[in-house]
Short mmCIF file of C-alpha atoms and ligand atoms in Angstrom, two decimals:
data_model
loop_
_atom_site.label_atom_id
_atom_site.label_comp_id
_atom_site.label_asym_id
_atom_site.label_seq_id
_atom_site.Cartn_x
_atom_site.Cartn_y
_atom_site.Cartn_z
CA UNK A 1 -19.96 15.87 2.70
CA UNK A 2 -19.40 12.14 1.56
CA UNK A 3 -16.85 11.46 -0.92
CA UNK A 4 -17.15 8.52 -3.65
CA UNK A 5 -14.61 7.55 -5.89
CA UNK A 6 -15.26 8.06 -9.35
CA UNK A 7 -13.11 4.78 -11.03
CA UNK A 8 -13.44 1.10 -11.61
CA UNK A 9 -10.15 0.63 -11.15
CA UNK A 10 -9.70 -1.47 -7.76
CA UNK A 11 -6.26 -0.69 -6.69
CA UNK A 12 -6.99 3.32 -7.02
CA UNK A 13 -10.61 2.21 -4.66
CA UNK A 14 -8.55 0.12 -2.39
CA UNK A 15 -6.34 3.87 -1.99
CA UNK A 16 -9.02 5.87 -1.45
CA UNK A 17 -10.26 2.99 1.21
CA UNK A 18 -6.97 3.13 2.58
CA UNK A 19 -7.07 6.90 3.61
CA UNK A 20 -10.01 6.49 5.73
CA UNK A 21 -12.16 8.98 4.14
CA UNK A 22 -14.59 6.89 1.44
CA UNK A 23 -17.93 7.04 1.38
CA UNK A 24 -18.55 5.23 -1.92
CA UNK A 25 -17.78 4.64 -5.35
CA UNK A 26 -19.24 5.59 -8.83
CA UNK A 27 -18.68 3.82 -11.81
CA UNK A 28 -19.93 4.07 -15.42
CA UNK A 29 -19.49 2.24 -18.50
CA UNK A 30 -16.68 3.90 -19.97
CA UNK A 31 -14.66 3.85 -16.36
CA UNK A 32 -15.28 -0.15 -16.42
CA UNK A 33 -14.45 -0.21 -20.27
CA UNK A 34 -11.06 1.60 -19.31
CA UNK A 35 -9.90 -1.55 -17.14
CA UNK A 36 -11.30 -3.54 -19.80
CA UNK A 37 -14.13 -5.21 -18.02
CA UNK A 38 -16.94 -6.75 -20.51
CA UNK A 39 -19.04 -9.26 -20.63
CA UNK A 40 -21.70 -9.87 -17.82
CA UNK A 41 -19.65 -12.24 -15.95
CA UNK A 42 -16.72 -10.47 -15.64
CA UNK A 43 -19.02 -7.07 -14.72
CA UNK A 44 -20.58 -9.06 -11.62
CA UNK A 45 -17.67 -10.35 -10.69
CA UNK A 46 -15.77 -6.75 -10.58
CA UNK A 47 -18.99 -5.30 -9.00
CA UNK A 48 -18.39 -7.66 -6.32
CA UNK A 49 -15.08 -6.49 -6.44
CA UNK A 50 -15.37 -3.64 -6.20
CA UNK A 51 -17.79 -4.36 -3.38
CA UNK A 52 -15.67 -5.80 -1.31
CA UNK A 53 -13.31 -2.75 -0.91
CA UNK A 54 -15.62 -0.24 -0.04
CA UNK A 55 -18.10 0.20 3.19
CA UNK A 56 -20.63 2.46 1.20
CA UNK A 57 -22.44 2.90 -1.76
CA UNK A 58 -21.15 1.33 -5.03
CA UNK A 59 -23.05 2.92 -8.63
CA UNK A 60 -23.57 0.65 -11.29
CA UNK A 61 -24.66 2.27 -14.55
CA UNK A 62 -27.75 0.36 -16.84
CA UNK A 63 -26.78 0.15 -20.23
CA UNK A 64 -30.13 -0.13 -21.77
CA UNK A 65 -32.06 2.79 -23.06
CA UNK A 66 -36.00 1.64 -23.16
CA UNK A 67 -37.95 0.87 -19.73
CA UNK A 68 -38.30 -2.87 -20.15
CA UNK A 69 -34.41 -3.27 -20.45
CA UNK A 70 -33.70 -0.82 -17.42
CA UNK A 71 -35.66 -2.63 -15.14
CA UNK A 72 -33.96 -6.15 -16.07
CA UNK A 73 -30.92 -4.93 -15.92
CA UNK A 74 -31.00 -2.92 -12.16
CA UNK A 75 -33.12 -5.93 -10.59
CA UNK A 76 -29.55 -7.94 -11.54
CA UNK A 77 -27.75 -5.08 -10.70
CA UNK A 78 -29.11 -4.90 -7.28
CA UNK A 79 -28.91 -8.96 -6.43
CA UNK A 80 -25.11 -8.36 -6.35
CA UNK A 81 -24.53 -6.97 -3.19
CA UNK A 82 -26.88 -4.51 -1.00
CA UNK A 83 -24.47 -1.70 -1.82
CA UNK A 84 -24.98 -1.19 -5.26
CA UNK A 85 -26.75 1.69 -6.27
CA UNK A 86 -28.54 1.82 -9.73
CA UNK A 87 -27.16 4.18 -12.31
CA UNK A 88 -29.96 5.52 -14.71
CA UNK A 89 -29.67 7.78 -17.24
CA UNK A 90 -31.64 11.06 -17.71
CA UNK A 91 -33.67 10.20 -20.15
CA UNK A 92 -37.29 9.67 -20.23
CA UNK A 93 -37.61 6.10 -19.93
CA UNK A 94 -34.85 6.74 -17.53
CA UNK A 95 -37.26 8.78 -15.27
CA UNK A 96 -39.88 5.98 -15.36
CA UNK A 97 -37.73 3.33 -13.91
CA UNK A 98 -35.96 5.34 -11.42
CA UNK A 99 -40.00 5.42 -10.29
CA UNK A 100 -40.63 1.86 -10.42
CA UNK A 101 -36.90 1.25 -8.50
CA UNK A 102 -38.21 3.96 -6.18
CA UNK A 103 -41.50 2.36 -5.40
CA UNK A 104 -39.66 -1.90 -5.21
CA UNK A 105 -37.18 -0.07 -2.00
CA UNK A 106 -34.43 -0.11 -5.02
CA UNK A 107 -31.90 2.73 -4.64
CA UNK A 108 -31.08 4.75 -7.88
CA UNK A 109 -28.58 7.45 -9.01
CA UNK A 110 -29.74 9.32 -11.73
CA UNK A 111 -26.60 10.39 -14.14
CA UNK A 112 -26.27 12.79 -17.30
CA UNK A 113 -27.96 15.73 -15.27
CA UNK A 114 -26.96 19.15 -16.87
CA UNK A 115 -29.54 21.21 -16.16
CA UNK A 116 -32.27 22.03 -13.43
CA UNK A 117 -35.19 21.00 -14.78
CA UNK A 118 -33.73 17.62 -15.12
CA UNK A 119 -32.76 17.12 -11.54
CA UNK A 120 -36.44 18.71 -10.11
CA UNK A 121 -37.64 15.68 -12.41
CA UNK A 122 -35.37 13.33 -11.18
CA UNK A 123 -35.95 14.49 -7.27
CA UNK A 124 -39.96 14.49 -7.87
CA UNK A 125 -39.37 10.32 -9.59
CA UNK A 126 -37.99 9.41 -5.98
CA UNK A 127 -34.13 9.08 -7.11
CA UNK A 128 -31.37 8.68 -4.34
CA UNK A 129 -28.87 10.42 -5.98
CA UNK A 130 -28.88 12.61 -8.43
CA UNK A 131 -25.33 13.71 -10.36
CA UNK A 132 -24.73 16.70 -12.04
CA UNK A 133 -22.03 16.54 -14.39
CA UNK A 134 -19.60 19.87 -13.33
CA UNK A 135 -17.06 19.13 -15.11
CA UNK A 136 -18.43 18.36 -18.28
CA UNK A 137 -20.63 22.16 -18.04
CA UNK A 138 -17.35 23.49 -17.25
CA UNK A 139 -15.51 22.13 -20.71
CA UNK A 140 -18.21 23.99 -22.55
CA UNK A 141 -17.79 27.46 -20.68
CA UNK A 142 -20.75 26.55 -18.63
CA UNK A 143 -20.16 27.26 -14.95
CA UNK A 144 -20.61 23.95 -13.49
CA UNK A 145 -21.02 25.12 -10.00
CA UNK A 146 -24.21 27.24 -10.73
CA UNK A 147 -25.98 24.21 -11.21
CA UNK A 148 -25.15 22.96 -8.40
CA UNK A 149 -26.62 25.89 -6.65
CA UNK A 150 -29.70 25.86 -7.93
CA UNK A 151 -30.37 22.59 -7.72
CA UNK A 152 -29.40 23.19 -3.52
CA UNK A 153 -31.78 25.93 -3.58
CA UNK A 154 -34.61 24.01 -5.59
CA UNK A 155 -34.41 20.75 -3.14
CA UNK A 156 -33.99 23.17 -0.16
CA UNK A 157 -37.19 24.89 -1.21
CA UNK A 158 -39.48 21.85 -1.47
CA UNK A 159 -37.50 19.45 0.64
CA UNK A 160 -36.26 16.86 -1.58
CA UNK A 161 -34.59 13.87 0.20
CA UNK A 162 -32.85 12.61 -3.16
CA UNK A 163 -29.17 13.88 -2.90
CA UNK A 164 -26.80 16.02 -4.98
CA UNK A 165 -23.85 13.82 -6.07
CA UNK A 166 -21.55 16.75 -7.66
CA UNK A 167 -19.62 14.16 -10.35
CA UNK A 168 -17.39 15.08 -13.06
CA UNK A 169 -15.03 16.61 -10.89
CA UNK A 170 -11.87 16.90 -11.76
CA UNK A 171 -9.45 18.91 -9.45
CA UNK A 172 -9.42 19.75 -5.70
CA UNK A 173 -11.30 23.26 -6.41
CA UNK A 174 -14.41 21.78 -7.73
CA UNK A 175 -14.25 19.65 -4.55
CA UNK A 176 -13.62 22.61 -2.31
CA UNK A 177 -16.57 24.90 -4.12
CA UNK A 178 -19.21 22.01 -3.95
CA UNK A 179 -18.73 21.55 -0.19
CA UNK A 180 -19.40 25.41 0.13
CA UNK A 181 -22.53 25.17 -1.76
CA UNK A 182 -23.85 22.25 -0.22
CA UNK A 183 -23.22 19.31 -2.35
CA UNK A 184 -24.32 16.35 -0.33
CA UNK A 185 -21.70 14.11 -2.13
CA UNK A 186 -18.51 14.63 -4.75
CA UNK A 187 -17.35 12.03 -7.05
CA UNK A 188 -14.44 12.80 -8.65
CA UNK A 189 -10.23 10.72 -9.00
CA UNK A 190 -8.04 9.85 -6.62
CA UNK A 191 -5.63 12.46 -7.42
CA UNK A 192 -8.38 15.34 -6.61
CA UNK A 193 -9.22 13.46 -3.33
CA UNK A 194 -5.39 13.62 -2.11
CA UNK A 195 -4.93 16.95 -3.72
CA UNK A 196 -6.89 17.99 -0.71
CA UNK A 197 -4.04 16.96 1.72
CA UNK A 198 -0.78 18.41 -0.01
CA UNK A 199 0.09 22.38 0.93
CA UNK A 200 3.47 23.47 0.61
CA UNK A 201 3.84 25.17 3.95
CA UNK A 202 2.87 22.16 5.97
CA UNK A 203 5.59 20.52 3.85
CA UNK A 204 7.87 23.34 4.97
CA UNK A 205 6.60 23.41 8.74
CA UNK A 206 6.87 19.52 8.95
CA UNK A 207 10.49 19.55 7.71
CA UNK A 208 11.63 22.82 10.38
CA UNK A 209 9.59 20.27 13.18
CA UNK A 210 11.80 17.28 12.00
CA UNK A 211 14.90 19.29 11.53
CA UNK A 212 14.78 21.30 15.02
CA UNK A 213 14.03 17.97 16.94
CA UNK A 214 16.67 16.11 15.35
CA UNK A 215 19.32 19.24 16.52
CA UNK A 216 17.99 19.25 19.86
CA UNK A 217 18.19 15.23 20.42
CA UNK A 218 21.89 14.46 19.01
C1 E4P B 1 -20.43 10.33 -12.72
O1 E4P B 1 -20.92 9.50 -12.04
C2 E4P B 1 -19.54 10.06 -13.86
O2 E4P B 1 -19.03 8.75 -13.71
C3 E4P B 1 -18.35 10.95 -13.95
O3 E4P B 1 -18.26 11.80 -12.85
C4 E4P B 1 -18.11 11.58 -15.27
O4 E4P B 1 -16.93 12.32 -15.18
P1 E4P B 1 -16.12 12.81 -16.47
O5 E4P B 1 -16.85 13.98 -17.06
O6 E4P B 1 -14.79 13.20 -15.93
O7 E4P B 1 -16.07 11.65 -17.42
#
């Protein structure tokens, strides 16, 4: 299972980086509006930021709605660095670029996926990625993780290449449940991610280790 970082924030990416176990990084626009990123300049340059951290795939999220505008914007998006990833939205137009990207060799994620029937459409338009939002299902007494099923057993079935990118995750749990069902990919905060280290009885069993060597070598 490959694990992205879901933040723009560098120094939590450089963390992640740091423990040896990132495969990417997904960003949207509210995440780069939370470290108070605007204006295309500054968005390149903390792209390439964010770029330079990270060995793997880097999402950057289109901001325009209509087909014209989502082309424009992921053929800039793409002449950053050969690690960003183009973040479309679920949304009709949305469908019809992630074609077009599909057919110029440019790699897309496609985000806002809540149901099925959206991700057999996005898997059928070619997308890389596709990321169903568990979290989000979950805050509406939706179980988030039997989308993520079906959409496993739906790909599985026909054998769709794009790949499930669980996102919206939001504790170790969802992390632990989407690797059981086959998730190719989780994107979720850096306090989920080293959630997965911390138990209290290796905590206990590395402090009896310490204490009985430090008795036995006085
Ligand atoms: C996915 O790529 C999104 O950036 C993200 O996972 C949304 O998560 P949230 O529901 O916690 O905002």
């Amino acid at each position: 299972m490959k694990f992205f970082i879901d933040t723009a924030n560098l120094s939590e990416i450089q963390q992640a980086q740091d423990m040896g176990v990132l495969d990417g990084v997904t960003t949207n626009p509210s995440l780069m509006a939370k470290e108070g990123i605007s204006g295309v300049e500054k968005i390149i340059a903390h792209y390439k930021a964010i770029c330079s951290i990270v060995d793997g795939d880097v999402s950057a999220e289109v901001i325009s709605t209509n087909y014209e505008g989502m082309i424009s914007e992921g053929l800039e998006l793409v002449k950053i660095d050969p690690k960003i990833v183009v973040k479309v939205p679920m949304i009709a137009d949305g469908v019809k670029a992630i074609r077009y990207f599909t057919d110029n060799g440019i790699r897309t994620n496609c985000t806002l996926i809540f149901s099925s029937g959206q991700a057999l459409i996005a898997a059928k338009a070619g997308a890389t990625y596709v990321s169903p939002f568990i979290g989000r299902l979950d805050d509406i007494s939706t179980n988030g993780m039997d989308l993520i099923e079906s959409i496993r057993v739906i790909y599985d079935n026909y054998g769709y290449e794009t790949e499930i990118l669980a996102a919206s995750v939001r504790h170790p749990m969802h992390i632990i449940q989407c690797a059981q069902l086959g998730a190719d990919v989780m994107t979720g905060p850096l306090s989920a991610i080293s959630a997965l280290i911390k138990h209290p009885l290796t905590d206990i069993g590395l402090a009896k280790f310490l204490a009985d060597h430090a008795k036995s070598n006085k």
